[in-house]
Amino acid sequence: MSAASFRVLLKMTVHPGMGEDFIQAWAEHSAVVEEHPANRGHSLATSTEDDDVFYIVSDWSSEREFREFEDSPAHLEHRARLHPYRSSGSIAFLELVAEAPATGAARSRA
């Protein structure tokens, strides 16, 4: 099991044609998440079925620490910078119960 125990999965649909600008804005301001001591990593992925749908996954050491970050001025500013791109979204909160490390070919490609 990794040091993370709490995962946040955000599905965000951006306004048509704004995907590249959204990616740039996310990258420019992702340090706000990366620098938080409870954050264990985060990533941005795009749907292979819809160019306007993105998934943001972030891992945290605990739900409590994520919730503290979620209400912080730094996070509220980060969210405000991404809001103009968003047309809709949903969020899921996940408690990690098991994790399997990569083995074999998967590990050799890493």
mmCIF file of N, CA and C in Angstrom:
data_model
loop_
_atom_site.group_PDB
_atom_site.id
_atom_site.type_symbol
_atom_site.label_atom_id
_atom_site.label_comp_id
_atom_site.label_asym_id
_atom_site.label_seq_id
_atom_site.Cartn_x
_atom_site.Cartn_y
_atom_site.Cartn_z
ATOM 1 N N MET A 1 0.842 -1.183 0.000
ATOM 2 C CA MET A 1 0.000 0.000 0.000
ATOM 3 C C MET A 1 0.882 1.239 0.000
ATOM 4 N N SER A 2 0.528 2.226 -0.780
ATOM 5 C CA SER A 2 1.273 3.480 -0.815
ATOM 6 C C SER A 2 0.954 4.310 0.419
ATOM 7 N N ALA A 3 1.646 5.430 0.552
ATOM 8 C CA ALA A 3 1.390 6.327 1.676
ATOM 9 C C ALA A 3 0.031 7.007 1.547
ATOM 10 N N ALA A 4 -0.555 6.983 0.366
ATOM 11 C CA ALA A 4 -1.872 7.600 0.168
ATOM 12 C C ALA A 4 -2.961 6.656 0.639
ATOM 13 N N SER A 5 -3.998 7.216 1.225
ATOM 14 C CA SER A 5 -5.130 6.397 1.621
ATOM 15 C C SER A 5 -6.449 6.968 1.117
ATOM 16 N N PHE A 6 -6.417 8.170 0.577
ATOM 17 C CA PHE A 6 -7.627 8.847 0.132
ATOM 18 C C PHE A 6 -7.405 9.368 -1.275
ATOM 19 N N ARG A 7 -8.327 9.056 -2.172
ATOM 20 C CA ARG A 7 -8.205 9.469 -3.573
ATOM 21 C C ARG A 7 -9.410 10.308 -3.958
ATOM 22 N N VAL A 8 -9.149 11.341 -4.738
ATOM 23 C CA VAL A 8 -10.208 12.201 -5.260
ATOM 24 C C VAL A 8 -10.196 12.056 -6.776
ATOM 25 N N LEU A 9 -11.352 11.779 -7.343
ATOM 26 C CA LEU A 9 -11.505 11.632 -8.787
ATOM 27 C C LEU A 9 -12.506 12.678 -9.257
ATOM 28 N N LEU A 10 -12.024 13.617 -10.034
ATOM 29 C CA LEU A 10 -12.855 14.697 -10.553
ATOM 30 C C LEU A 10 -13.019 14.508 -12.055
ATOM 31 N N LYS A 11 -14.253 14.449 -12.503
ATOM 32 C CA LYS A 11 -14.552 14.430 -13.937
ATOM 33 C C LYS A 11 -14.994 15.830 -14.295
ATOM 34 N N MET A 12 -14.315 16.425 -15.274
ATOM 35 C CA MET A 12 -14.642 17.791 -15.664
ATOM 36 C C MET A 12 -14.850 17.857 -17.172
ATOM 37 N N THR A 13 -15.976 18.420 -17.548
ATOM 38 C CA THR A 13 -16.237 18.694 -18.954
ATOM 39 C C THR A 13 -15.973 20.171 -19.181
ATOM 40 N N VAL A 14 -15.126 20.461 -20.174
ATOM 41 C CA VAL A 14 -14.803 21.849 -20.476
ATOM 42 C C VAL A 14 -15.633 22.307 -21.672
ATOM 43 N N HIS A 15 -15.727 23.611 -21.818
ATOM 44 C CA HIS A 15 -16.456 24.167 -22.960
ATOM 45 C C HIS A 15 -15.767 23.725 -24.246
ATOM 46 N N PRO A 16 -16.542 23.422 -25.288
ATOM 47 C CA PRO A 16 -15.963 22.960 -26.550
ATOM 48 C C PRO A 16 -14.855 23.886 -27.050
ATOM 49 N N GLY A 17 -13.762 23.272 -27.468
ATOM 50 C CA GLY A 17 -12.635 24.012 -28.021
ATOM 51 C C GLY A 17 -11.694 24.606 -26.991
ATOM 52 N N MET A 18 -11.967 24.419 -25.697
ATOM 53 C CA MET A 18 -11.125 25.023 -24.661
ATOM 54 C C MET A 18 -10.183 24.019 -23.998
ATOM 55 N N GLY A 19 -10.112 22.810 -24.525
ATOM 56 C CA GLY A 19 -9.301 21.760 -23.915
ATOM 57 C C GLY A 19 -7.834 22.111 -23.757
ATOM 58 N N GLU A 20 -7.208 22.598 -24.807
ATOM 59 C CA GLU A 20 -5.778 22.922 -24.734
ATOM 60 C C GLU A 20 -5.499 24.038 -23.735
ATOM 61 N N ASP A 21 -6.355 25.037 -23.704
ATOM 62 C CA ASP A 21 -6.193 26.128 -22.734
ATOM 63 C C ASP A 21 -6.392 25.619 -21.308
ATOM 64 N N PHE A 22 -7.337 24.697 -21.128
ATOM 65 C CA PHE A 22 -7.562 24.108 -19.812
ATOM 66 C C PHE A 22 -6.325 23.334 -19.354
ATOM 67 N N ILE A 23 -5.752 22.532 -20.238
ATOM 68 C CA ILE A 23 -4.545 21.762 -19.903
ATOM 69 C C ILE A 23 -3.431 22.706 -19.470
ATOM 70 N N GLN A 24 -3.237 23.779 -20.194
ATOM 71 C CA GLN A 24 -2.189 24.747 -19.869
ATOM 72 C C GLN A 24 -2.457 25.398 -18.510
ATOM 73 N N ALA A 25 -3.693 25.803 -18.265
ATOM 74 C CA ALA A 25 -4.035 26.437 -16.988
ATOM 75 C C ALA A 25 -3.841 25.456 -15.834
ATOM 76 N N TRP A 26 -4.238 24.211 -16.021
ATOM 77 C CA TRP A 26 -4.056 23.200 -14.973
ATOM 78 C C TRP A 26 -2.564 23.030 -14.670
ATOM 79 N N ALA A 27 -1.755 22.920 -15.709
ATOM 80 C CA ALA A 27 -0.310 22.722 -15.514
ATOM 81 C C ALA A 27 0.343 23.927 -14.838
ATOM 82 N N GLU A 28 -0.065 25.124 -15.236
ATOM 83 C CA GLU A 28 0.532 26.344 -14.671
ATOM 84 C C GLU A 28 0.239 26.499 -13.188
ATOM 85 N N HIS A 29 -0.865 25.962 -12.734
ATOM 86 C CA HIS A 29 -1.275 26.189 -11.353
ATOM 87 C C HIS A 29 -1.312 24.909 -10.511
ATOM 88 N N SER A 30 -0.802 23.810 -11.052
ATOM 89 C CA SER A 30 -0.870 22.548 -10.310
ATOM 90 C C SER A 30 0.095 22.496 -9.137
ATOM 91 N N ALA A 31 1.056 23.406 -9.074
ATOM 92 C CA ALA A 31 1.989 23.432 -7.942
ATOM 93 C C ALA A 31 1.259 23.634 -6.621
ATOM 94 N N VAL A 32 0.120 24.297 -6.647
ATOM 95 C CA VAL A 32 -0.679 24.503 -5.434
ATOM 96 C C VAL A 32 -1.015 23.147 -4.800
ATOM 97 N N VAL A 33 -1.321 22.163 -5.628
ATOM 98 C CA VAL A 33 -1.622 20.827 -5.129
ATOM 99 C C VAL A 33 -0.323 20.101 -4.790
ATOM 100 N N GLU A 34 0.630 20.115 -5.707
ATOM 101 C CA GLU A 34 1.888 19.389 -5.538
ATOM 102 C C GLU A 34 2.644 19.782 -4.275
ATOM 103 N N GLU A 35 2.572 21.031 -3.889
ATOM 104 C CA GLU A 35 3.341 21.524 -2.757
ATOM 105 C C GLU A 35 2.691 21.254 -1.402
ATOM 106 N N HIS A 36 1.448 20.810 -1.401
ATOM 107 C CA HIS A 36 0.786 20.544 -0.127
ATOM 108 C C HIS A 36 1.376 19.266 0.483
ATOM 109 N N PRO A 37 1.780 19.298 1.739
ATOM 110 C CA PRO A 37 2.447 18.135 2.334
ATOM 111 C C PRO A 37 1.590 16.869 2.401
ATOM 112 N N ALA A 38 0.274 16.986 2.373
ATOM 113 C CA ALA A 38 -0.585 15.797 2.424
ATOM 114 C C ALA A 38 -0.832 15.193 1.049
ATOM 115 N N ASN A 39 -0.463 15.910 -0.019
ATOM 116 C CA ASN A 39 -0.689 15.401 -1.368
ATOM 117 C C ASN A 39 0.358 14.350 -1.708
ATOM 118 N N ARG A 40 -0.090 13.242 -2.289
ATOM 119 C CA ARG A 40 0.793 12.136 -2.660
ATOM 120 C C ARG A 40 0.919 11.994 -4.171
ATOM 121 N N GLY A 41 0.430 13.003 -4.893
ATOM 122 C CA GLY A 41 0.526 12.992 -6.351
ATOM 123 C C GLY A 41 -0.820 13.292 -6.985
ATOM 124 N N HIS A 42 -0.762 13.808 -8.193
ATOM 125 C CA HIS A 42 -2.000 14.063 -8.923
ATOM 126 C C HIS A 42 -1.719 14.016 -10.406
ATOM 127 N N SER A 43 -2.771 13.799 -11.194
ATOM 128 C CA SER A 43 -2.597 13.681 -12.637
ATOM 129 C C SER A 43 -3.831 14.209 -13.357
ATOM 130 N N LEU A 44 -3.616 14.533 -14.617
ATOM 131 C CA LEU A 44 -4.681 15.004 -15.495
ATOM 132 C C LEU A 44 -4.715 14.084 -16.703
ATOM 133 N N ALA A 45 -5.892 13.589 -17.034
ATOM 134 C CA ALA A 45 -6.056 12.723 -18.202
ATOM 135 C C ALA A 45 -7.241 13.219 -19.012
ATOM 136 N N THR A 46 -7.193 12.960 -20.308
ATOM 137 C CA THR A 46 -8.316 13.304 -21.165
ATOM 138 C C THR A 46 -9.010 12.026 -21.611
ATOM 139 N N SER A 47 -10.289 12.118 -21.815
ATOM 140 C CA SER A 47 -11.059 10.977 -22.283
ATOM 141 C C SER A 47 -10.645 10.629 -23.708
ATOM 142 N N THR A 48 -10.597 9.355 -24.014
ATOM 143 C CA THR A 48 -10.317 8.933 -25.388
ATOM 144 C C THR A 48 -11.582 8.956 -26.240
ATOM 145 N N GLU A 49 -12.722 9.209 -25.588
ATOM 146 C CA GLU A 49 -13.998 9.205 -26.294
ATOM 147 C C GLU A 49 -14.588 10.596 -26.501
ATOM 148 N N ASP A 50 -14.107 11.578 -25.712
ATOM 149 C CA ASP A 50 -14.661 12.926 -25.792
ATOM 150 C C ASP A 50 -13.554 13.923 -25.454
ATOM 151 N N ASP A 51 -13.146 14.725 -26.426
ATOM 152 C CA ASP A 51 -12.038 15.673 -26.241
ATOM 153 C C ASP A 51 -12.316 16.729 -25.182
ATOM 154 N N ASP A 52 -13.561 16.909 -24.811
ATOM 155 C CA ASP A 52 -13.913 17.945 -23.836
ATOM 156 C C ASP A 52 -14.032 17.406 -22.406
ATOM 157 N N VAL A 53 -13.747 16.118 -22.210
ATOM 158 C CA VAL A 53 -13.857 15.508 -20.881
ATOM 159 C C VAL A 53 -12.468 15.199 -20.343
ATOM 160 N N PHE A 54 -12.239 15.634 -19.100
ATOM 161 C CA PHE A 54 -10.961 15.424 -18.420
ATOM 162 C C PHE A 54 -11.209 14.774 -17.065
ATOM 163 N N TYR A 55 -10.209 14.053 -16.606
ATOM 164 C CA TYR A 55 -10.244 13.436 -15.288
ATOM 165 C C TYR A 55 -9.023 13.900 -14.509
ATOM 166 N N ILE A 56 -9.257 14.381 -13.317
ATOM 167 C CA ILE A 56 -8.179 14.781 -12.421
ATOM 168 C C ILE A 56 -8.205 13.805 -11.246
ATOM 169 N N VAL A 57 -7.084 13.152 -11.013
ATOM 170 C CA VAL A 57 -6.964 12.204 -9.911
ATOM 171 C C VAL A 57 -5.911 12.745 -8.961
ATOM 172 N N SER A 58 -6.243 12.796 -7.679
ATOM 173 C CA SER A 58 -5.242 13.198 -6.693
ATOM 174 C C SER A 58 -5.311 12.263 -5.494
ATOM 175 N N ASP A 59 -4.145 11.942 -4.964
ATOM 176 C CA ASP A 59 -4.021 11.067 -3.811
ATOM 177 C C ASP A 59 -3.555 11.871 -2.608
ATOM 178 N N TRP A 60 -4.129 11.536 -1.460
ATOM 179 C CA TRP A 60 -3.893 12.286 -0.225
ATOM 180 C C TRP A 60 -3.610 11.326 0.915
ATOM 181 N N SER A 61 -2.889 11.803 1.891
ATOM 182 C CA SER A 61 -2.575 10.948 3.034
ATOM 183 C C SER A 61 -3.812 10.661 3.882
ATOM 184 N N SER A 62 -4.808 11.548 3.859
ATOM 185 C CA SER A 62 -6.046 11.294 4.604
ATOM 186 C C SER A 62 -7.158 12.196 4.069
ATOM 187 N N GLU A 63 -8.387 11.808 4.332
ATOM 188 C CA GLU A 63 -9.522 12.636 3.935
ATOM 189 C C GLU A 63 -9.505 13.965 4.687
ATOM 190 N N ARG A 64 -9.197 13.910 5.970
ATOM 191 C CA ARG A 64 -9.170 15.136 6.784
ATOM 192 C C ARG A 64 -8.208 16.159 6.187
ATOM 193 N N GLU A 65 -7.015 15.704 5.802
ATOM 194 C CA GLU A 65 -6.032 16.638 5.247
ATOM 195 C C GLU A 65 -6.464 17.164 3.882
ATOM 196 N N PHE A 66 -7.111 16.309 3.084
ATOM 197 C CA PHE A 66 -7.651 16.804 1.812
ATOM 198 C C PHE A 66 -8.703 17.876 2.057
ATOM 199 N N ARG A 67 -9.620 17.626 2.996
ATOM 200 C CA ARG A 67 -10.692 18.586 3.276
ATOM 201 C C ARG A 67 -10.117 19.917 3.756
ATOM 202 N N GLU A 68 -9.050 19.882 4.546
ATOM 203 C CA GLU A 68 -8.403 21.123 4.969
ATOM 204 C C GLU A 68 -7.841 21.868 3.761
ATOM 205 N N PHE A 69 -7.208 21.129 2.853
ATOM 206 C CA PHE A 69 -6.680 21.741 1.635
ATOM 207 C C PHE A 69 -7.808 22.299 0.782
ATOM 208 N N GLU A 70 -8.897 21.554 0.664
ATOM 209 C CA GLU A 70 -10.022 21.939 -0.189
ATOM 210 C C GLU A 70 -10.581 23.310 0.192
ATOM 211 N N ASP A 71 -10.530 23.643 1.478
ATOM 212 C CA ASP A 71 -11.052 24.925 1.952
ATOM 213 C C ASP A 71 -9.988 26.016 2.057
ATOM 214 N N SER A 72 -8.761 25.707 1.669
ATOM 215 C CA SER A 72 -7.671 26.682 1.810
ATOM 216 C C SER A 72 -7.764 27.776 0.744
ATOM 217 N N PRO A 73 -7.279 28.976 1.054
ATOM 218 C CA PRO A 73 -7.278 30.062 0.060
ATOM 219 C C PRO A 73 -6.516 29.680 -1.218
ATOM 220 N N ALA A 74 -5.421 28.933 -1.080
ATOM 221 C CA ALA A 74 -4.639 28.548 -2.261
ATOM 222 C C ALA A 74 -5.463 27.665 -3.202
ATOM 223 N N HIS A 75 -6.193 26.716 -2.636
ATOM 224 C CA HIS A 75 -7.004 25.843 -3.470
ATOM 225 C C HIS A 75 -8.187 26.589 -4.073
ATOM 226 N N LEU A 76 -8.801 27.462 -3.307
ATOM 227 C CA LEU A 76 -9.926 28.231 -3.837
ATOM 228 C C LEU A 76 -9.483 29.101 -5.012
ATOM 229 N N GLU A 77 -8.287 29.660 -4.940
ATOM 230 C CA GLU A 77 -7.756 30.448 -6.054
ATOM 231 C C GLU A 77 -7.484 29.547 -7.263
ATOM 232 N N HIS A 78 -6.889 28.375 -7.018
ATOM 233 C CA HIS A 78 -6.611 27.407 -8.096
ATOM 234 C C HIS A 78 -7.914 27.015 -8.801
ATOM 235 N N ARG A 79 -8.931 26.692 -8.018
ATOM 236 C CA ARG A 79 -10.236 26.337 -8.580
ATOM 237 C C ARG A 79 -10.825 27.480 -9.388
ATOM 238 N N ALA A 80 -10.679 28.701 -8.892
ATOM 239 C CA ALA A 80 -11.222 29.870 -9.603
ATOM 240 C C ALA A 80 -10.552 30.054 -10.957
ATOM 241 N N ARG A 81 -9.272 29.729 -11.045
ATOM 242 C CA ARG A 81 -8.557 29.859 -12.324
ATOM 243 C C ARG A 81 -9.028 28.830 -13.349
ATOM 244 N N LEU A 82 -9.499 27.680 -12.877
ATOM 245 C CA LEU A 82 -9.965 26.635 -13.790
ATOM 246 C C LEU A 82 -11.451 26.760 -14.120
ATOM 247 N N HIS A 83 -12.183 27.458 -13.292
ATOM 248 C CA HIS A 83 -13.637 27.540 -13.444
ATOM 249 C C HIS A 83 -14.106 28.062 -14.813
ATOM 250 N N PRO A 84 -13.465 29.054 -15.414
ATOM 251 C CA PRO A 84 -13.965 29.548 -16.707
ATOM 252 C C PRO A 84 -13.994 28.492 -17.814
ATOM 253 N N TYR A 85 -13.216 27.437 -17.669
ATOM 254 C CA TYR A 85 -13.170 26.392 -18.693
ATOM 255 C C TYR A 85 -14.267 25.345 -18.503
ATOM 256 N N ARG A 86 -14.791 25.247 -17.313
ATOM 257 C CA ARG A 86 -15.698 24.166 -16.916
ATOM 258 C C ARG A 86 -17.131 24.408 -17.381
ATOM 259 N N SER A 87 -17.704 23.392 -18.021
ATOM 260 C CA SER A 87 -19.127 23.462 -18.340
ATOM 261 C C SER A 87 -19.929 22.556 -17.403
ATOM 262 N N SER A 88 -19.320 21.491 -16.890
ATOM 263 C CA SER A 88 -19.956 20.626 -15.893
ATOM 264 C C SER A 88 -18.891 19.744 -15.255
ATOM 265 N N GLY A 89 -19.287 19.058 -14.211
ATOM 266 C CA GLY A 89 -18.334 18.173 -13.566
ATOM 267 C C GLY A 89 -18.971 17.348 -12.474
ATOM 268 N N SER A 90 -18.226 16.374 -12.008
ATOM 269 C CA SER A 90 -18.651 15.554 -10.881
ATOM 270 C C SER A 90 -17.396 15.130 -10.123
ATOM 271 N N ILE A 91 -17.592 14.752 -8.859
ATOM 272 C CA ILE A 91 -16.453 14.385 -8.031
ATOM 273 C C ILE A 91 -16.795 13.123 -7.248
ATOM 274 N N ALA A 92 -15.786 12.273 -7.072
ATOM 275 C CA ALA A 92 -15.937 11.059 -6.265
ATOM 276 C C ALA A 92 -14.805 11.030 -5.255
ATOM 277 N N PHE A 93 -15.129 10.620 -4.040
ATOM 278 C CA PHE A 93 -14.151 10.497 -2.969
ATOM 279 C C PHE A 93 -13.981 9.009 -2.688
ATOM 280 N N LEU A 94 -12.742 8.544 -2.703
ATOM 281 C CA LEU A 94 -12.468 7.115 -2.620
ATOM 282 C C LEU A 94 -11.478 6.814 -1.496
ATOM 283 N N GLU A 95 -11.790 5.826 -0.705
ATOM 284 C CA GLU A 95 -10.877 5.347 0.327
ATOM 285 C C GLU A 95 -10.164 4.126 -0.242
ATOM 286 N N LEU A 96 -8.845 4.201 -0.383
ATOM 287 C CA LEU A 96 -8.099 3.075 -0.943
ATOM 288 C C LEU A 96 -8.090 1.928 0.060
ATOM 289 N N VAL A 97 -8.428 0.745 -0.410
ATOM 290 C CA VAL A 97 -8.438 -0.429 0.459
ATOM 291 C C VAL A 97 -7.399 -1.461 0.050
ATOM 292 N N ALA A 98 -6.913 -1.380 -1.179
ATOM 293 C CA ALA A 98 -5.870 -2.291 -1.647
ATOM 294 C C ALA A 98 -5.198 -1.669 -2.851
ATOM 295 N N GLU A 99 -3.963 -2.047 -3.050
ATOM 296 C CA GLU A 99 -3.199 -1.537 -4.177
ATOM 297 C C GLU A 99 -2.219 -2.624 -4.603
ATOM 298 N N ALA A 100 -2.079 -2.854 -5.885
ATOM 299 C CA ALA A 100 -1.171 -3.877 -6.392
ATOM 300 C C ALA A 100 -0.068 -3.211 -7.199
ATOM 301 N N PRO A 101 1.186 -3.412 -6.827
ATOM 302 C CA PRO A 101 2.281 -2.806 -7.585
ATOM 303 C C PRO A 101 2.431 -3.466 -8.952
ATOM 304 N N ALA A 102 2.957 -2.716 -9.895
ATOM 305 C CA ALA A 102 3.202 -3.258 -11.239
ATOM 306 C C ALA A 102 4.292 -4.329 -11.161
ATOM 307 N N THR A 103 4.128 -5.359 -11.978
ATOM 308 C CA THR A 103 5.130 -6.414 -12.051
ATOM 309 C C THR A 103 5.423 -6.707 -13.512
ATOM 310 N N GLY A 104 6.483 -7.409 -13.735
ATOM 311 C CA GLY A 104 6.804 -7.880 -15.087
ATOM 312 C C GLY A 104 6.988 -6.780 -16.102
ATOM 313 N N ALA A 105 6.342 -6.928 -17.235
ATOM 314 C CA ALA A 105 6.507 -6.007 -18.348
ATOM 315 C C ALA A 105 6.114 -4.588 -17.984
ATOM 316 N N ALA A 106 5.088 -4.444 -17.191
ATOM 317 C CA ALA A 106 4.641 -3.099 -16.796
ATOM 318 C C ALA A 106 5.745 -2.362 -16.058
ATOM 319 N N ARG A 107 6.460 -3.047 -15.181
ATOM 320 C CA ARG A 107 7.525 -2.394 -14.430
ATOM 321 C C ARG A 107 8.722 -2.074 -15.327
ATOM 322 N N SER A 108 9.047 -2.919 -16.287
ATOM 323 C CA SER A 108 10.202 -2.684 -17.145
ATOM 324 C C SER A 108 10.003 -1.497 -18.082
ATOM 325 N N ARG A 109 8.769 -1.135 -18.385
ATOM 326 C CA ARG A 109 8.485 0.029 -19.230
ATOM 327 C C ARG A 109 8.573 1.318 -18.448
ATOM 328 N N ALA A 110 8.437 1.279 -17.151
ATOM 329 C CA ALA A 110 8.387 2.484 -16.328
ATOM 330 C C ALA A 110 9.711 3.194 -16.266
#
